[in-house]
mmCIF file of C-alpha atoms in Angstrom:
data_model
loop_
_atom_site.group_PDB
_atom_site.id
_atom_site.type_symbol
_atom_site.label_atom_id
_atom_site.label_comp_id
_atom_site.label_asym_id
_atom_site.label_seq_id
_atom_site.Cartn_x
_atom_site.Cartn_y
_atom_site.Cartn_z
ATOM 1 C CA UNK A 1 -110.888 -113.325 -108.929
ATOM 2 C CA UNK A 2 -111.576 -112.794 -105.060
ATOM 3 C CA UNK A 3 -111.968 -116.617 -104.791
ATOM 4 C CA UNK A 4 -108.834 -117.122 -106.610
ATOM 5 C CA UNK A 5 -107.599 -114.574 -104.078
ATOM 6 C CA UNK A 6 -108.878 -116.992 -101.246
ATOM 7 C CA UNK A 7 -106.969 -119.832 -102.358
ATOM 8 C CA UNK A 8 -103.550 -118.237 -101.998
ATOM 9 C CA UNK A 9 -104.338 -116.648 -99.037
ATOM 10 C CA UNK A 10 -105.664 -120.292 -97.868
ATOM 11 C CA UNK A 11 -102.136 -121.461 -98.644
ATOM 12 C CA UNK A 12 -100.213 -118.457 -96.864
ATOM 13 C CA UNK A 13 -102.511 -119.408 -93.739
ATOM 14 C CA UNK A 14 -101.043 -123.041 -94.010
ATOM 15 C CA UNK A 15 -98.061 -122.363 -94.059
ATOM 16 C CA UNK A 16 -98.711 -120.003 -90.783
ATOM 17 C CA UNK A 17 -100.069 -122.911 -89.415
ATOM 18 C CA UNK A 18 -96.974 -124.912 -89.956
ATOM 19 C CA UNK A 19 -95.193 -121.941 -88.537
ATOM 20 C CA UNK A 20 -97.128 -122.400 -85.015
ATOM 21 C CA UNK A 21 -96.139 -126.196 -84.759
ATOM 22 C CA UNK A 22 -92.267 -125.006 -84.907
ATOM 23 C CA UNK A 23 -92.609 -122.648 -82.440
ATOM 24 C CA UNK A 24 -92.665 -119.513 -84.704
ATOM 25 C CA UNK A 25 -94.840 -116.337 -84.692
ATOM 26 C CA UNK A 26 -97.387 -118.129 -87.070
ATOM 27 C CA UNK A 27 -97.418 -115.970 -90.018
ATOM 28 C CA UNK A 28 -97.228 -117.046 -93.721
ATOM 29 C CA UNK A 29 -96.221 -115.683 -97.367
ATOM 30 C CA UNK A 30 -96.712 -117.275 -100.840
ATOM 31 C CA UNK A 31 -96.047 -115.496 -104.186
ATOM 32 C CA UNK A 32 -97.646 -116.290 -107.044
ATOM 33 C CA UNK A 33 -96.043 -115.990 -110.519
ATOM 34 C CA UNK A 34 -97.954 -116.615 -113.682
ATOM 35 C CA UNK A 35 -100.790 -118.311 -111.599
ATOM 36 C CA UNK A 36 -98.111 -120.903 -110.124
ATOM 37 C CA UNK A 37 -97.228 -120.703 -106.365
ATOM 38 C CA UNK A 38 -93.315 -120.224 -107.030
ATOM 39 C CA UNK A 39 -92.875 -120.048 -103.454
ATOM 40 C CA UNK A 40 -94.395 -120.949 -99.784
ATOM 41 C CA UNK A 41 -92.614 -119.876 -97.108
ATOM 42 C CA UNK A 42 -93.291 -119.448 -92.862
ATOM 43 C CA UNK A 43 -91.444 -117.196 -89.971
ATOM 44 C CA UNK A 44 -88.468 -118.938 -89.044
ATOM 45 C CA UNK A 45 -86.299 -116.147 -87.579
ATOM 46 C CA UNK A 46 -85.969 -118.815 -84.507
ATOM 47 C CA UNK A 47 -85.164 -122.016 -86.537
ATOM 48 C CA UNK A 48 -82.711 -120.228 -88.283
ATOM 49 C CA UNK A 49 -81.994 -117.992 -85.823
ATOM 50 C CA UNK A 50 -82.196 -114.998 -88.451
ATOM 51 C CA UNK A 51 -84.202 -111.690 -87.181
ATOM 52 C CA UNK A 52 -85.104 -111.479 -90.993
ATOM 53 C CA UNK A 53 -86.437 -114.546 -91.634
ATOM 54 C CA UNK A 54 -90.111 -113.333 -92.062
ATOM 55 C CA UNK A 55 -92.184 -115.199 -94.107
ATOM 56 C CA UNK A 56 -92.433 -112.256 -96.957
ATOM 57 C CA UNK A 57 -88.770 -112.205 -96.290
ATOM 58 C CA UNK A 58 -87.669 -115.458 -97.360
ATOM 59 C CA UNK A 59 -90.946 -115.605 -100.030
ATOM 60 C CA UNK A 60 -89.256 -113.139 -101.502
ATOM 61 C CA UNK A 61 -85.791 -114.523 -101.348
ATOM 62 C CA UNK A 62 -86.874 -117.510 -102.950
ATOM 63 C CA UNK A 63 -89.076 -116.060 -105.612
ATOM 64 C CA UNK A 64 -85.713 -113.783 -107.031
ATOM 65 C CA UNK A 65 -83.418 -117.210 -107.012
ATOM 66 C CA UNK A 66 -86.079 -119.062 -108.768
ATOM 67 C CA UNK A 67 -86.779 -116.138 -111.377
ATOM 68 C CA UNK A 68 -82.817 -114.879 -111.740
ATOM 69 C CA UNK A 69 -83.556 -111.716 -110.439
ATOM 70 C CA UNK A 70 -83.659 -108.951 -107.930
ATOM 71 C CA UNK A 71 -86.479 -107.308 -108.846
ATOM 72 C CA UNK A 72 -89.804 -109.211 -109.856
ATOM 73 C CA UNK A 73 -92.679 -106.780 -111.213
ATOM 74 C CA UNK A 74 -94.779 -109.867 -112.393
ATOM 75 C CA UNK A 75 -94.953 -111.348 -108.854
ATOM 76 C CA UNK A 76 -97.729 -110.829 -106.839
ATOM 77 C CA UNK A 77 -97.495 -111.703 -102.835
ATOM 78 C CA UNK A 78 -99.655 -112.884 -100.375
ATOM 79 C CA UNK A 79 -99.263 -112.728 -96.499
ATOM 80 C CA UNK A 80 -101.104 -113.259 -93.236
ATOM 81 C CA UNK A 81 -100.135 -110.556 -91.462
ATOM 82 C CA UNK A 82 -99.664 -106.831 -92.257
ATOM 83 C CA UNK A 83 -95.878 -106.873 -93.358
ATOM 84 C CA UNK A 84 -93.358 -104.589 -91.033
ATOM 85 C CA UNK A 85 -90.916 -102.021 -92.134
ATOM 86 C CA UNK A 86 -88.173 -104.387 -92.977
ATOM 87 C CA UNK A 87 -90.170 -106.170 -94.774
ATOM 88 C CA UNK A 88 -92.206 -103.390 -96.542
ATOM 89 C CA UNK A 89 -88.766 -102.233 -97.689
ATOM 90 C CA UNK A 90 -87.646 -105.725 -98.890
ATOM 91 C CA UNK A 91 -90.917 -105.549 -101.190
ATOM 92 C CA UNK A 92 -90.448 -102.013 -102.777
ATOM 93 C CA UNK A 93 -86.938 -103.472 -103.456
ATOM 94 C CA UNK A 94 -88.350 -106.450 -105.284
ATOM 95 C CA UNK A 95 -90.598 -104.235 -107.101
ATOM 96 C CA UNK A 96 -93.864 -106.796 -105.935
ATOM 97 C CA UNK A 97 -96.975 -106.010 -108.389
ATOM 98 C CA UNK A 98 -99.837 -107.041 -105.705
ATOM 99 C CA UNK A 99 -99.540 -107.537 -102.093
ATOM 100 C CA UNK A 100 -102.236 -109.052 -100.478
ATOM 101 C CA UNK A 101 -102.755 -109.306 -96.812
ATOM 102 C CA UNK A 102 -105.028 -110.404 -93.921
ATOM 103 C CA UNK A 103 -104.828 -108.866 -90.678
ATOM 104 C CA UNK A 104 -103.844 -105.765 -89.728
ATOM 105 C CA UNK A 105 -100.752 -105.203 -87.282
ATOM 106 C CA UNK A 106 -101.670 -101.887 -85.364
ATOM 107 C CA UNK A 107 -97.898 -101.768 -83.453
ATOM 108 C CA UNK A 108 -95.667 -103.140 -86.206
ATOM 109 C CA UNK A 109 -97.289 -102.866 -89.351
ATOM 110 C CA UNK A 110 -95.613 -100.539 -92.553
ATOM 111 C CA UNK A 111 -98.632 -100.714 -95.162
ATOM 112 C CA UNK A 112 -102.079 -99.225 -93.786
ATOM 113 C CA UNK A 113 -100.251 -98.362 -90.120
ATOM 114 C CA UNK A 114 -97.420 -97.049 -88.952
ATOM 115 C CA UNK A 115 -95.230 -95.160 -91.297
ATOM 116 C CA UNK A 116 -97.082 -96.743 -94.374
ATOM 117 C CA UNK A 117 -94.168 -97.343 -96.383
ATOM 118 C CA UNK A 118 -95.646 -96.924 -99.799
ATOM 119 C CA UNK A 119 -96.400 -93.400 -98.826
ATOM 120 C CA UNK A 120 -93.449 -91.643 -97.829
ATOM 121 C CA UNK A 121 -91.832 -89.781 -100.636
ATOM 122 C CA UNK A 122 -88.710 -91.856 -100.207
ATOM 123 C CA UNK A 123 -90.261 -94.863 -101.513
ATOM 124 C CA UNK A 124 -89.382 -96.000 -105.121
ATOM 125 C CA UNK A 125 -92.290 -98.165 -105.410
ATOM 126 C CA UNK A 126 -95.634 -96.642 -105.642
ATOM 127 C CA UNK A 127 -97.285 -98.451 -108.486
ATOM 128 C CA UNK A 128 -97.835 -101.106 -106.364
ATOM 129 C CA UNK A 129 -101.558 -102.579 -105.897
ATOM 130 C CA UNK A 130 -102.374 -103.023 -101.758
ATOM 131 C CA UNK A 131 -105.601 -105.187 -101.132
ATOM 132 C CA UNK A 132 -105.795 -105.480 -97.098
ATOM 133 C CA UNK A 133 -108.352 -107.964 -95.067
ATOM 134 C CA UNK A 134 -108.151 -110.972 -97.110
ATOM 135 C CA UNK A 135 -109.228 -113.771 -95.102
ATOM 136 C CA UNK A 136 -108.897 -111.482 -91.859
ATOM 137 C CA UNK A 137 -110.389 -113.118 -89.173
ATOM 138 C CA UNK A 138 -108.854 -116.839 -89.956
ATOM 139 C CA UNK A 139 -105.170 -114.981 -90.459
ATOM 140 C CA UNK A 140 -105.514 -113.015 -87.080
ATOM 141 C CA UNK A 141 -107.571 -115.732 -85.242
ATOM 142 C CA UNK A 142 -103.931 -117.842 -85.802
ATOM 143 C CA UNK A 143 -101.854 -115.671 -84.024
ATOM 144 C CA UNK A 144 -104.173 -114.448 -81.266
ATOM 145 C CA UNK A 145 -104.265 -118.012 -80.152
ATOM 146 C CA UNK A 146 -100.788 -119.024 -80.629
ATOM 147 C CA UNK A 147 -100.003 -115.634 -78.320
ATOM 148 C CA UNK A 148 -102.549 -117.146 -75.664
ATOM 149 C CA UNK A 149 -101.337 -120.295 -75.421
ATOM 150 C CA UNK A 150 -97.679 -118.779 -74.671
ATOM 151 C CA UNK A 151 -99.143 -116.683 -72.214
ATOM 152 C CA UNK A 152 -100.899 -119.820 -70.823
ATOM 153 C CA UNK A 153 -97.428 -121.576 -71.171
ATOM 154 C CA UNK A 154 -95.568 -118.888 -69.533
ATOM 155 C CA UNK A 155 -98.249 -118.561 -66.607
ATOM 156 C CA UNK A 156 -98.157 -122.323 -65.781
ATOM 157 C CA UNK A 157 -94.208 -122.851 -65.516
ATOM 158 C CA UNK A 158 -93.934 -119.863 -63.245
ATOM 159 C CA UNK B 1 -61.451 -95.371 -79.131
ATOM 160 C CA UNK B 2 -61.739 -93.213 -81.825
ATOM 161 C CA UNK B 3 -58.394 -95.057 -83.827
ATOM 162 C CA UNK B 4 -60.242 -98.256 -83.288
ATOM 163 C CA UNK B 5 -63.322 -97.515 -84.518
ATOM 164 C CA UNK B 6 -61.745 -95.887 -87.343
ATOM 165 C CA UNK B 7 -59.767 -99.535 -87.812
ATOM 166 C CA UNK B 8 -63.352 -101.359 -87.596
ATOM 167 C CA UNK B 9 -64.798 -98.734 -90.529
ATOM 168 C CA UNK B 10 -61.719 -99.177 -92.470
ATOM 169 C CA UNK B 11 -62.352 -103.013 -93.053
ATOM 170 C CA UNK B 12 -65.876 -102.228 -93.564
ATOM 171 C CA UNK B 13 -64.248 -100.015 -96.078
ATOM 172 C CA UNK B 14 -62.076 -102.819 -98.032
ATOM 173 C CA UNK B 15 -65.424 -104.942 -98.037
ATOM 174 C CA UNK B 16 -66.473 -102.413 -100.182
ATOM 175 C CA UNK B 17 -63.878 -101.892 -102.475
ATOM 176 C CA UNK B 18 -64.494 -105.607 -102.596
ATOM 177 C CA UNK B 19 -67.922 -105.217 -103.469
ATOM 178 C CA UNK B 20 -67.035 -102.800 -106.429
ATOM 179 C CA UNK B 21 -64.800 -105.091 -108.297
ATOM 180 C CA UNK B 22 -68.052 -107.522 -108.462
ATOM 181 C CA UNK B 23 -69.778 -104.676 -109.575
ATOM 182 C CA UNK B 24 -71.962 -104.790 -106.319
ATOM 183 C CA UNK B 25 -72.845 -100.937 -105.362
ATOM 184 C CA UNK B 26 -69.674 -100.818 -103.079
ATOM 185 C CA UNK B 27 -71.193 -100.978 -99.272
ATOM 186 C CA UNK B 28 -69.462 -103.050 -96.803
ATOM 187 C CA UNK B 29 -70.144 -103.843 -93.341
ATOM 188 C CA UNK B 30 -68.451 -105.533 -90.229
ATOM 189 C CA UNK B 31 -69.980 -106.821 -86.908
ATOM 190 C CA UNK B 32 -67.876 -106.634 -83.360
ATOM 191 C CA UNK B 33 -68.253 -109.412 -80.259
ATOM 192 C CA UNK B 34 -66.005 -108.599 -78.003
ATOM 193 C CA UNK B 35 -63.876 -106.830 -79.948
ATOM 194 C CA UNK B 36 -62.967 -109.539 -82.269
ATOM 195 C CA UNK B 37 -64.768 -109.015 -85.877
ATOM 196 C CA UNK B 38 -66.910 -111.858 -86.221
ATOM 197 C CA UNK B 39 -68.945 -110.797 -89.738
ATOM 198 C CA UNK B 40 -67.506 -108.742 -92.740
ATOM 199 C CA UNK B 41 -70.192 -108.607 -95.960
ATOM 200 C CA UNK B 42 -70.061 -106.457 -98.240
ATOM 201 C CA UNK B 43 -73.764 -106.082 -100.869
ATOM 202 C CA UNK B 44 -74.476 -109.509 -102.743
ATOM 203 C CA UNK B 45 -77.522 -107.894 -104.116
ATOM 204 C CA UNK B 46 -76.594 -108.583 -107.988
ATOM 205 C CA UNK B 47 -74.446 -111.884 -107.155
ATOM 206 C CA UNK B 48 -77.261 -113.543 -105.310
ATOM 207 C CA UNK B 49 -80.342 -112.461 -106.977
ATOM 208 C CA UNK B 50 -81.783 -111.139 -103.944
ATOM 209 C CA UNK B 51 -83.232 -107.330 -102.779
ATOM 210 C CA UNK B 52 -82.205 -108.000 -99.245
ATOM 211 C CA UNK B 53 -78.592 -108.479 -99.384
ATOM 212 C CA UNK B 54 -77.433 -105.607 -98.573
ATOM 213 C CA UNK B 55 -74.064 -105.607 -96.698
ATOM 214 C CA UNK B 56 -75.675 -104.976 -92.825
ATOM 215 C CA UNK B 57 -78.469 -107.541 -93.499
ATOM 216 C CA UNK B 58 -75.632 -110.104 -94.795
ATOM 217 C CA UNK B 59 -73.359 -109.388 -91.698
ATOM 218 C CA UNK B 60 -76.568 -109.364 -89.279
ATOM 219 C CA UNK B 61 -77.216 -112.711 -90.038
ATOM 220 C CA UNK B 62 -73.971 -114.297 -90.433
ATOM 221 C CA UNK B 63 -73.318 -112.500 -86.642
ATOM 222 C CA UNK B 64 -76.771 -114.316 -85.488
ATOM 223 C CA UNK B 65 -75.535 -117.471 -86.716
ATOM 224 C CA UNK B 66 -72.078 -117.702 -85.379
ATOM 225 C CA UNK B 67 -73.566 -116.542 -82.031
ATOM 226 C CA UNK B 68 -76.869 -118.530 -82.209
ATOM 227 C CA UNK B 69 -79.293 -115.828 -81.603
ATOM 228 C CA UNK B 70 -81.621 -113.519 -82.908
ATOM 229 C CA UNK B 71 -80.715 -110.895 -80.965
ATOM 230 C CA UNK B 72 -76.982 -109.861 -80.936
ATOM 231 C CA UNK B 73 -77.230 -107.344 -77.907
ATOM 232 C CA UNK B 74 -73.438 -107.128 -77.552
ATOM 233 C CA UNK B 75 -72.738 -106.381 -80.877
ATOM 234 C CA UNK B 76 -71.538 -103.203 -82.776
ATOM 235 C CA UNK B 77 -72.306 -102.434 -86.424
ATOM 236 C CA UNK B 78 -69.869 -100.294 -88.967
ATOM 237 C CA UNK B 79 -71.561 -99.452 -92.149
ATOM 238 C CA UNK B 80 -69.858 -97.605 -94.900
ATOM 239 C CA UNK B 81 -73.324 -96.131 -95.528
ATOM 240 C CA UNK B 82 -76.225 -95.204 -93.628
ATOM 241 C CA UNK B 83 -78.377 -98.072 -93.567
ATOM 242 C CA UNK B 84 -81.863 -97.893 -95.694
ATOM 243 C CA UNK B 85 -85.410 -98.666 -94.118
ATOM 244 C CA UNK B 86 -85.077 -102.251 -94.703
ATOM 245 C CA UNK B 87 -81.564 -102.322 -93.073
ATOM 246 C CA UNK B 88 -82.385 -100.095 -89.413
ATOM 247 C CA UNK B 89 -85.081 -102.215 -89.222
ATOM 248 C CA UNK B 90 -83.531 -105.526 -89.276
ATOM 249 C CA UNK B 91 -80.720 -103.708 -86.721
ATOM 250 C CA UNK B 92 -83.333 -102.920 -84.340
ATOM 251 C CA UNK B 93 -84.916 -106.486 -84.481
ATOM 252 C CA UNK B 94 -81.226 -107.892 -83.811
ATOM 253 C CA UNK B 95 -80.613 -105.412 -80.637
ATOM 254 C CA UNK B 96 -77.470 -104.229 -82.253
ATOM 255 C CA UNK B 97 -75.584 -102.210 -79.450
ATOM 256 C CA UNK B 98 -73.734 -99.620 -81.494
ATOM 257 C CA UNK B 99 -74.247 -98.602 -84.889
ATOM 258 C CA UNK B 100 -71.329 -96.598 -86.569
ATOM 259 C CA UNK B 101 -72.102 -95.400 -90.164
ATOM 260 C CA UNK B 102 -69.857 -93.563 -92.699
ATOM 261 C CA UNK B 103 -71.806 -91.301 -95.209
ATOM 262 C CA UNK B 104 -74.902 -90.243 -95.161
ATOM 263 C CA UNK B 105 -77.978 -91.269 -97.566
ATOM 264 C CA UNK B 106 -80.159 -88.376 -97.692
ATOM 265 C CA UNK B 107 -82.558 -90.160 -100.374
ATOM 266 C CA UNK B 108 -82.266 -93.417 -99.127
ATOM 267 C CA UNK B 109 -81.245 -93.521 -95.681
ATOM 268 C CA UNK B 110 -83.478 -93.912 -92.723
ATOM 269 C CA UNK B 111 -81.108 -93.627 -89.540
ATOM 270 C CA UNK B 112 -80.516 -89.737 -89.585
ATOM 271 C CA UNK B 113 -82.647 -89.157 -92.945
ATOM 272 C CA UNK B 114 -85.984 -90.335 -94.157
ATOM 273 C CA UNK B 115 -88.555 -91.746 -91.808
ATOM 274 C CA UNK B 116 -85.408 -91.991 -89.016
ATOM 275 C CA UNK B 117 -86.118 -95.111 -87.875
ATOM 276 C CA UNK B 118 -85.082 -95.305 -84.182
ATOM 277 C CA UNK B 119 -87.026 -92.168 -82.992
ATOM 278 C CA UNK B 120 -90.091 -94.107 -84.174
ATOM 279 C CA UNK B 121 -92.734 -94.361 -81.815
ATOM 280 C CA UNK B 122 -93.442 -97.820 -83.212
ATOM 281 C CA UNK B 123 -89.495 -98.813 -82.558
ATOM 282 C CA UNK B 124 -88.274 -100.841 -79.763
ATOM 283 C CA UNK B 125 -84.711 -100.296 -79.868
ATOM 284 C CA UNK B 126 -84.256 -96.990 -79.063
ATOM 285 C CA UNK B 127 -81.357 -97.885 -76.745
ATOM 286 C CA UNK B 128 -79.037 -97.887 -79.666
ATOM 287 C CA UNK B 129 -75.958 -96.065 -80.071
ATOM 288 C CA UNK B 130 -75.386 -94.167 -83.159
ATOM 289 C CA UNK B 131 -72.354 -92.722 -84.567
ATOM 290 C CA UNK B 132 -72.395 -90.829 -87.864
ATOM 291 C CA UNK B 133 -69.714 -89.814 -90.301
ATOM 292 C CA UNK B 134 -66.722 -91.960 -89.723
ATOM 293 C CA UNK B 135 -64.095 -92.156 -92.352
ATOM 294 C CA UNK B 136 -67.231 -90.248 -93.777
ATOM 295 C CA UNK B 137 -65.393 -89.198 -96.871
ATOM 296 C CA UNK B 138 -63.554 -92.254 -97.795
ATOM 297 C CA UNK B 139 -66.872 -93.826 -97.328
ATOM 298 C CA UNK B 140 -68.731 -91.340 -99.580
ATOM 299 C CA UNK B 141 -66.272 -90.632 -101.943
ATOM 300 C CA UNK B 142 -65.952 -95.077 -103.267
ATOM 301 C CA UNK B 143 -69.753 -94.460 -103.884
ATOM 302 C CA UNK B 144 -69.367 -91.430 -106.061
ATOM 303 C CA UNK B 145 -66.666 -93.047 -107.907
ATOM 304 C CA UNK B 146 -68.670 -96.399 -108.750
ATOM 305 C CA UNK B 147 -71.344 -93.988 -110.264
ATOM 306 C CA UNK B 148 -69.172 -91.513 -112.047
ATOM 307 C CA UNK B 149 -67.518 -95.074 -113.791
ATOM 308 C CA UNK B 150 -70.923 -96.367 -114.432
ATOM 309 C CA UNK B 151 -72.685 -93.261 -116.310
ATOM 310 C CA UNK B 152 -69.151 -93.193 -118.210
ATOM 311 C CA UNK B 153 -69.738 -96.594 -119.030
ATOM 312 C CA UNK B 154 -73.295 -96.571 -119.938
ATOM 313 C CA UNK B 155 -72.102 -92.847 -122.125
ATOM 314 C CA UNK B 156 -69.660 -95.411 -124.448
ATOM 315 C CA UNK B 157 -71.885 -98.011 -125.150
ATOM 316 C CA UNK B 158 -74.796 -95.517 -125.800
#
């Protein structure tokens, strides 16, 4: 199962690639439904100049259109990045069975930081299964470098 | 001021009224530039399959597209209901200058209740502007309503 787990992730970390070449914090989703990838999605809150366009965001958006529904308890999702409050909230919504994710995001991160979403006594959604650190290093390695060569970027045309 | 902000909250108002007759939890939102209203969205939850379309997050992006931004810095918010987790979230990532809201959401609100988003340490829009309880009633009492109708309902067919 952990290898199966690897080759979603391996997706989610293409797409994050893909992300990076349009100019986007490089951060990827996929959500798997009955062992199909139902959807693929990268950030694009500057393409489509959205603040909500996360990857998990849009993932999930897609996955409800394709399955006719709001909420989709046989989906499982997997993302490169710890997800954020918006986004945590977007997948309590959905009612997500599995989230999966890689590296950990010590300032905006909902799950395992911050106000970890799944454990305030608001949240309707508790059932659901959290497996952190897949594929950590590659997922964080990603954006590390894309935020260096900004900074690099930035530095030079100054 | 205080007549025209009640003018802004009363079309967020009709949005919801809107948002009844599609059977849509009745929540309705409307975004200011310059005091023209440039977004008006009430929830789409049910219509569009999707757990993010909740009337801010609608109006938030429609505003970020007519204006071509991500951040809408000189915009103002009016909510018929305090916005959820999901929803202050996505208003801090757009920079929204003013946020009016009409009732409050003490189980799923996150503004004044819950986790209260903007005095987060981990939020970076604490500049905000927040104004609670206009048209408060009005607001409160088209949520009660839909409810009371839809228990009744659900009592018939039972």
């Amino acid at each position: 199962m952990d290898k199966v787990n690897e080759i979603y992730m391996q997706q989610a970390l293409e797409e994050a690639h893909r992300a990076a070449l349009r100019q986007e914090v490089p951060i990827g989703a996929v959500i798997i439904y009955e062992q199909d990838i139902i959807s693929v999605q990268g950030n694009r809150t500057r393409e489509l100049n959205d603040p909500s366009a996360h990857a998990e965001m849009l993932a999930i958006r897609e996955a409800c259109q394709k399955l006719g529904a709001q909420r989709i308890p046989d989906c499982d999702l997997y993302v490169t990045l710890e997800p954020c409050t918006m986004c945590a909230a977007a997948i309590a919504f959905a009612r997500i069975r599995r989230l999966y994710f890689g590296a950990q995001d010590l300032k905006g991160g909902a799950v395992v930081s911050g106000i970890k979403f799944f454990d305030l006594p608001t949240c309707h959604h508790k059932k659901i299964e959290i497996t952190s650190g897949l594929l950590e290093r590659e997922c964080g390695d990603i954006l590390t470098s894309f935020f260096q060569e900004k900074r690099k970027a930035k530095g030079i045309s100054e």
